[in-house]
Amino acid sequence: MTSFMLTDTTASKISSQLTHLRHQLGSPAVGMVLTLVVLCDEGSQYDAVRAATEAAREHPSRILVVITRGADEPNRLDAELRVGESTPGEVILLRLYGELTRHADSVVSPLLLTDTPVVAWWPGESPEVPAEDPVGALAQRRIVDARAATPSVRAIASRARAYVPGDTDLAWTRLTPWRSLLAAAFDQPVGKVKRGLVEGSPDHSSAPLLAAWLGERLGAPMKVAESGGPGLTAVRLTTAEGDIVISRSDARLATLSRPGQPNRQVALTRRPTAELLAEELRRLDPDEVYEAAIRRVARTHKS
Amino acid sequence: MTDQEQVGTPEESVAAASAAAVTGTTEEVVAANPLRDPRDKRLPRVAGPCVLVLFGVTGDLARKKLLPAIYDLANRGLLPPGFSLVGFARRDWADQDFAKLTYDAVKQHARTPFREEVWKQLSEGVFFCPGEFTDDGAFDALAMMLKEIDETRGTGGNYGFYLSVPPKFFPVVVEQLKRTDLAHGPAGAWRRVVIEKPFGHDLKSAHELNAITSAVFPESSVFRIDHYLGKETVQNVMALRFANNLFEPIWNRGYVDHVQITMAEDIGIGGRAGYYDGIGAARDVIQNHLLQLLALVAMEDPTSFDADSLRREKEKVLKAVQLPHDLSLATARGRYAAGWQGGEPVVGYVEEEGIPADSITETYAAIKLEIANRRWAGVPFYLRTGKRLGRRTTEVAVVFQKAPHLPFSKDDTEILGHNALVIRVQPDEGITVRFGSKVPGTAMEVRDVSMDFAYGESFMESSPEAYERLLLDVLIGDPPLFPHQREVELSWKILDPIEEFWASQGPPEEYPAGSWGPASADAMMARDGRVWRRL
């Protein structure tokens, strides 16, 4: 890996340095498919970059990491460029000081790859309306993570009010294996579901989303209950014939039980952030099913 | 049911689900599933509850490809809860022994990382049924076992039978499935049979083979595996042609000079002497893989990507294929002689173990075909395949005509060749475009350069192995990637006259191992004023 530091610099200097580095490595045209802008602070930077670089194995990207530093200091832009072995694309860490922290878009915009999608990701705290954030407005897809907010259910409800097509949430992405398994369970005849219960660790950000999705699709009331965790531990759906239950206590292997049939074990592992991110980058069109779920959370949370 | 209706309101789909729950078939239940929504693209296509019965579990294919592919599918969460795998073979084994074989195969050959919990899920549903194909008792036991699995694991009577055995065993296995009534499920359940190439060795034997399976299974339940069609790049031929507006306008005789389809292998026949001798390169590779590639490259756009429309277009173009009048001028064949391949000395074909000295089997075949339709009239398609060639590569090269007029001096464009679009199928999957570009400097000199799109660069790691995709399609019942019997027969109709001609020509011309085939293949191109691409 080649790494290069630039202090007190500008976007155009970064850009020409990148071109120079690429020529030096002998790969002037790499097949990068998108720009991923990561907006985070110094503390969460390491994990976020790691996850983004791993996701870039599946989706070669230019990764722009925007790190906000002291807003009281004099205006300054520091950059760290990483090109080469660890990732098929490029990683650029941008550290913003002073008034520049409010104008991140002026640095990000000239560094975006031409004519390819832009994805913005807030691994930690995110703006109230991501689509109106100066950097968020540059992106076609905006990824937040309700897990970072407390209480998460209020954060999800407020997302519904701020929703613009292209918004998405890693708390929703975490549910895909659960939803896939539930959908597979319904590939066999199931009677009308009367009510349901989702259990998860206290203030689990994905639990209300799963309950809302099930409620929306099954037309039945759903409740969320707390359990000892880790993560989501069970989904219980009551039908006239009995309960369909998926339970998981070790965050790895789940048990599916349904009336009149023996229990079956199914692998249901919690996925690392890199895999969640890779799933998000796979499809860049608006997720209407997510929209329906957060709108339902907003409705039920109010009442 | 259309997509529009499926979207419906949740209440409607719940009502539909309850209705289907009472009366419906497996497909109807799945279609009415209230948790599925065509807009919900995160949910993968997961196979419905089913059992896969594998005949010939101890073979190479099962150990290296099928069993690992099943694990990879489970690891990606694409197998339903309760999915069960039954092995059938002439071994005195219990379930654990087969589970052990599967475990070893997975550990050694699976593409996704090994995870204990996935294995636990899979191994719960691994069963073994010992017996000979001729033993009625063994198949009665199999039928009982499947019935029991239905009850204990909720697989709903849906069975796939994978015949990973030599074709000579097909009649007896299929007959046994019929006798035990395993070939026909109760209402609402499906039964499918999967067969591997070779689909016969000429038109007549293909007919006979088909008569055996079609007497018991309807054509819609027969899945013929040509693993090339499961490859991402081959499917990408369709994306490239029909999702873009850049290539289709020039994809015809107005712009294309000729097409070269190549499958080169660096290996010899290895331990396959018994199978290979008497079959040869053309039957082994051209009849299936290369003619399928030709069909995909040359066909008209299908009205949709469902099996019917796609197969119809492929059949149309295969029907339009014409052989040249003089086969001695438009075909070439060869067999490898001793030589050096990639830095190692290797023996010639007739010195390989198990090959008779008077063998006339070819290990290299090249043929020229024409397609008699408006799009392709006069554009030759050159197909070649061989063993012990310079290196392993499979590609389709569409070579374009030269520019009608060059406003440069003759000297400036002396080394400018034809533009070409190359679809690299394996290894290093991707697409190369070759075109002329100015050489930097003060003089105007134009030379060929290559622009490259590597699949691995834009979409890394996610591409599944061909067998994974095809097995999933079998379990879901999605047939577009499987050739229809009519395509098999049309391909034999193209190849049979060539094979007949070759049979009368004595032993094939020898070429040194590690080279690019016999001189006659180069002469065949030279007669048309063309050359093979150097690979």
Short mmCIF file of N, CA, C and O in Angstrom, two decimals, chain B residues 68-125:
data_model
loop_
_atom_site.label_atom_id
_atom_site.label_comp_id
_atom_site.label_asym_id
_atom_site.label_seq_id
_atom_site.Cartn_x
_atom_site.Cartn_y
_atom_site.Cartn_z
N PRO B 68 -19.92 -29.12 -2.50
CA PRO B 68 -19.51 -27.76 -2.08
C PRO B 68 -20.53 -26.69 -2.49
O PRO B 68 -20.79 -25.76 -1.73
N ALA B 69 -21.12 -26.85 -3.68
CA ALA B 69 -22.09 -25.84 -4.12
C ALA B 69 -23.31 -25.82 -3.21
O ALA B 69 -23.87 -24.77 -2.91
N ILE B 70 -23.71 -27.01 -2.73
CA ILE B 70 -24.86 -27.08 -1.82
C ILE B 70 -24.53 -26.34 -0.52
O ILE B 70 -25.33 -25.56 0.00
N TYR B 71 -23.31 -26.56 -0.02
CA TYR B 71 -22.90 -25.84 1.20
C TYR B 71 -22.88 -24.33 0.96
O TYR B 71 -23.38 -23.55 1.79
N ASP B 72 -22.30 -23.92 -0.17
CA ASP B 72 -22.23 -22.48 -0.45
C ASP B 72 -23.62 -21.86 -0.53
O ASP B 72 -23.83 -20.74 -0.05
N LEU B 73 -24.55 -22.60 -1.11
CA LEU B 73 -25.93 -22.10 -1.16
C LEU B 73 -26.48 -21.93 0.26
O LEU B 73 -27.11 -20.92 0.57
N ALA B 74 -26.22 -22.92 1.11
CA ALA B 74 -26.70 -22.84 2.50
C ALA B 74 -26.04 -21.65 3.19
O ALA B 74 -26.68 -20.90 3.93
N ASN B 75 -24.76 -21.47 2.93
CA ASN B 75 -24.01 -20.38 3.57
C ASN B 75 -24.54 -19.01 3.15
O ASN B 75 -24.51 -18.06 3.91
N ARG B 76 -25.00 -18.92 1.92
CA ARG B 76 -25.57 -17.66 1.46
C ARG B 76 -27.04 -17.53 1.87
O ARG B 76 -27.72 -16.59 1.45
N GLY B 77 -27.55 -18.51 2.62
CA GLY B 77 -28.93 -18.43 3.09
C GLY B 77 -29.95 -18.67 2.00
O GLY B 77 -31.06 -18.14 2.05
N LEU B 78 -29.60 -19.47 0.98
CA LEU B 78 -30.50 -19.65 -0.16
C LEU B 78 -31.22 -20.99 -0.13
O LEU B 78 -32.03 -21.27 -0.99
N LEU B 79 -30.91 -21.82 0.89
CA LEU B 79 -31.62 -23.09 1.00
C LEU B 79 -32.69 -22.94 2.07
O LEU B 79 -32.48 -22.27 3.08
N PRO B 80 -33.83 -23.59 1.86
CA PRO B 80 -34.93 -23.44 2.82
C PRO B 80 -34.62 -24.21 4.10
O PRO B 80 -33.87 -25.18 4.07
N PRO B 81 -35.22 -23.79 5.22
CA PRO B 81 -35.09 -24.60 6.44
C PRO B 81 -35.69 -25.96 6.13
O PRO B 81 -36.72 -26.04 5.47
N GLY B 82 -35.05 -27.01 6.58
CA GLY B 82 -35.58 -28.34 6.32
C GLY B 82 -35.06 -28.97 5.04
O GLY B 82 -35.34 -30.13 4.76
N PHE B 83 -34.27 -28.21 4.27
CA PHE B 83 -33.71 -28.78 3.05
C PHE B 83 -32.95 -30.06 3.38
O PHE B 83 -32.19 -30.11 4.34
N SER B 84 -33.18 -31.11 2.61
CA SER B 84 -32.52 -32.38 2.90
C SER B 84 -31.80 -32.91 1.67
O SER B 84 -32.24 -32.68 0.55
N LEU B 85 -30.71 -33.60 1.94
CA LEU B 85 -29.89 -34.15 0.88
C LEU B 85 -29.78 -35.66 1.10
O LEU B 85 -29.40 -36.11 2.17
N VAL B 86 -30.15 -36.42 0.08
CA VAL B 86 -30.06 -37.88 0.20
C VAL B 86 -29.03 -38.38 -0.80
O VAL B 86 -29.11 -38.07 -1.99
N GLY B 87 -28.06 -39.11 -0.32
CA GLY B 87 -27.08 -39.73 -1.20
C GLY B 87 -27.48 -41.17 -1.49
O GLY B 87 -27.99 -41.87 -0.62
N PHE B 88 -27.26 -41.58 -2.73
CA PHE B 88 -27.57 -42.97 -3.10
C PHE B 88 -26.35 -43.54 -3.80
O PHE B 88 -25.85 -42.94 -4.76
N ALA B 89 -25.81 -44.64 -3.31
CA ALA B 89 -24.65 -45.23 -3.94
C ALA B 89 -24.48 -46.66 -3.48
O ALA B 89 -25.11 -47.10 -2.50
N ARG B 90 -23.62 -47.39 -4.21
CA ARG B 90 -23.37 -48.78 -3.87
C ARG B 90 -22.30 -48.83 -2.81
O ARG B 90 -21.18 -49.24 -3.06
N ARG B 91 -22.60 -48.38 -1.62
CA ARG B 91 -21.65 -48.42 -0.51
C ARG B 91 -22.40 -48.89 0.72
O ARG B 91 -23.57 -48.56 0.88
N ASP B 92 -21.69 -49.60 1.55
CA ASP B 92 -22.31 -50.06 2.79
C ASP B 92 -22.14 -48.96 3.83
O ASP B 92 -21.35 -49.08 4.75
N TRP B 93 -22.89 -47.91 3.68
CA TRP B 93 -22.69 -46.72 4.49
C TRP B 93 -23.91 -46.40 5.34
O TRP B 93 -25.03 -46.76 4.99
N ALA B 94 -23.66 -45.69 6.43
CA ALA B 94 -24.76 -45.10 7.19
C ALA B 94 -24.78 -43.60 6.89
O ALA B 94 -23.89 -43.10 6.21
N ASP B 95 -25.79 -42.92 7.43
CA ASP B 95 -25.91 -41.49 7.18
C ASP B 95 -24.62 -40.74 7.52
O ASP B 95 -24.19 -39.85 6.80
N GLN B 96 -23.98 -41.15 8.66
CA GLN B 96 -22.79 -40.41 9.11
C GLN B 96 -21.65 -40.51 8.10
O GLN B 96 -20.88 -39.57 7.96
N ASP B 97 -21.55 -41.68 7.44
CA ASP B 97 -20.45 -41.84 6.49
C ASP B 97 -20.60 -40.87 5.32
O ASP B 97 -19.63 -40.28 4.85
N PHE B 98 -21.84 -40.73 4.86
CA PHE B 98 -22.09 -39.80 3.77
C PHE B 98 -21.88 -38.36 4.26
O PHE B 98 -21.33 -37.51 3.56
N ALA B 99 -22.30 -38.11 5.51
CA ALA B 99 -22.10 -36.78 6.08
C ALA B 99 -20.61 -36.46 6.15
O ALA B 99 -20.18 -35.34 5.87
N LYS B 100 -19.81 -37.48 6.47
CA LYS B 100 -18.37 -37.30 6.55
C LYS B 100 -17.79 -36.94 5.17
O LYS B 100 -16.99 -36.02 5.03
N LEU B 101 -18.25 -37.68 4.16
CA LEU B 101 -17.81 -37.39 2.79
C LEU B 101 -18.17 -35.97 2.39
O LEU B 101 -17.37 -35.22 1.83
N THR B 102 -19.41 -35.60 2.73
CA THR B 102 -19.86 -34.25 2.40
C THR B 102 -19.02 -33.21 3.14
O THR B 102 -18.58 -32.22 2.54
N TYR B 103 -18.77 -33.49 4.43
CA TYR B 103 -17.98 -32.56 5.25
C TYR B 103 -16.59 -32.35 4.63
O TYR B 103 -16.13 -31.23 4.47
N ASP B 104 -15.95 -33.46 4.25
CA ASP B 104 -14.61 -33.36 3.66
C ASP B 104 -14.65 -32.58 2.35
O ASP B 104 -13.79 -31.74 2.08
N ALA B 105 -15.66 -32.88 1.53
CA ALA B 105 -15.79 -32.20 0.23
C ALA B 105 -15.97 -30.71 0.44
O ALA B 105 -15.38 -29.88 -0.26
N VAL B 106 -16.81 -30.36 1.43
CA VAL B 106 -17.08 -28.95 1.71
C VAL B 106 -15.82 -28.25 2.20
O VAL B 106 -15.44 -27.18 1.72
N LYS B 107 -15.15 -28.90 3.17
CA LYS B 107 -13.94 -28.29 3.73
C LYS B 107 -12.91 -28.03 2.65
O LYS B 107 -12.20 -27.03 2.66
N GLN B 108 -12.81 -28.96 1.71
CA GLN B 108 -11.76 -28.88 0.71
C GLN B 108 -12.12 -27.96 -0.45
O GLN B 108 -11.27 -27.25 -0.96
N HIS B 109 -13.37 -27.98 -0.88
CA HIS B 109 -13.68 -27.33 -2.15
C HIS B 109 -14.68 -26.18 -2.08
O HIS B 109 -14.91 -25.53 -3.10
N ALA B 110 -15.30 -25.92 -0.93
CA ALA B 110 -16.30 -24.85 -0.90
C ALA B 110 -15.63 -23.51 -1.12
O ALA B 110 -14.47 -23.31 -0.77
N ARG B 111 -16.37 -22.59 -1.73
CA ARG B 111 -15.80 -21.28 -2.04
C ARG B 111 -16.00 -20.28 -0.92
O ARG B 111 -15.26 -19.35 -0.77
N THR B 112 -17.06 -20.49 -0.13
CA THR B 112 -17.31 -19.57 0.97
C THR B 112 -16.68 -20.14 2.23
O THR B 112 -16.46 -21.34 2.32
N PRO B 113 -16.35 -19.29 3.21
CA PRO B 113 -15.68 -19.78 4.41
C PRO B 113 -16.53 -20.78 5.18
O PRO B 113 -17.76 -20.72 5.14
N PHE B 114 -15.85 -21.70 5.85
CA PHE B 114 -16.57 -22.73 6.59
C PHE B 114 -17.10 -22.16 7.89
O PHE B 114 -16.37 -21.55 8.66
N ARG B 115 -18.41 -22.35 8.13
CA ARG B 115 -19.00 -21.88 9.38
C ARG B 115 -19.74 -23.01 10.04
O ARG B 115 -20.57 -23.67 9.42
N GLU B 116 -19.39 -23.23 11.30
CA GLU B 116 -19.91 -24.38 12.04
C GLU B 116 -21.44 -24.41 12.03
O GLU B 116 -22.05 -25.45 11.81
N GLU B 117 -22.08 -23.24 12.23
CA GLU B 117 -23.54 -23.24 12.36
C GLU B 117 -24.23 -23.59 11.03
O GLU B 117 -25.28 -24.21 11.02
N VAL B 118 -23.58 -23.22 9.92
CA VAL B 118 -24.16 -23.57 8.61
C VAL B 118 -24.07 -25.08 8.41
O VAL B 118 -25.02 -25.73 7.96
N TRP B 119 -22.91 -25.62 8.77
CA TRP B 119 -22.74 -27.06 8.63
C TRP B 119 -23.74 -27.81 9.50
O TRP B 119 -24.30 -28.81 9.10
N LYS B 120 -23.98 -27.27 10.70
CA LYS B 120 -24.92 -27.91 11.61
C LYS B 120 -26.32 -27.96 10.98
O LYS B 120 -26.99 -28.98 11.02
N GLN B 121 -26.71 -26.83 10.39
CA GLN B 121 -28.02 -26.76 9.72
C GLN B 121 -28.10 -27.79 8.59
O GLN B 121 -29.06 -28.53 8.46
N LEU B 122 -27.03 -27.86 7.79
CA LEU B 122 -27.02 -28.73 6.62
C LEU B 122 -26.96 -30.21 7.04
O LEU B 122 -27.70 -31.04 6.53
N SER B 123 -26.09 -30.51 8.01
CA SER B 123 -25.84 -31.91 8.35
C SER B 123 -27.06 -32.56 8.99
O SER B 123 -27.22 -33.77 8.92
N GLU B 124 -27.94 -31.74 9.59
CA GLU B 124 -29.18 -32.30 10.15
C GLU B 124 -29.99 -33.00 9.08
O GLU B 124 -30.76 -33.89 9.37
N GLY B 125 -29.85 -32.56 7.84
CA GLY B 125 -30.70 -33.08 6.77
C GLY B 125 -29.94 -33.94 5.78
O GLY B 125 -30.35 -34.03 4.63
#
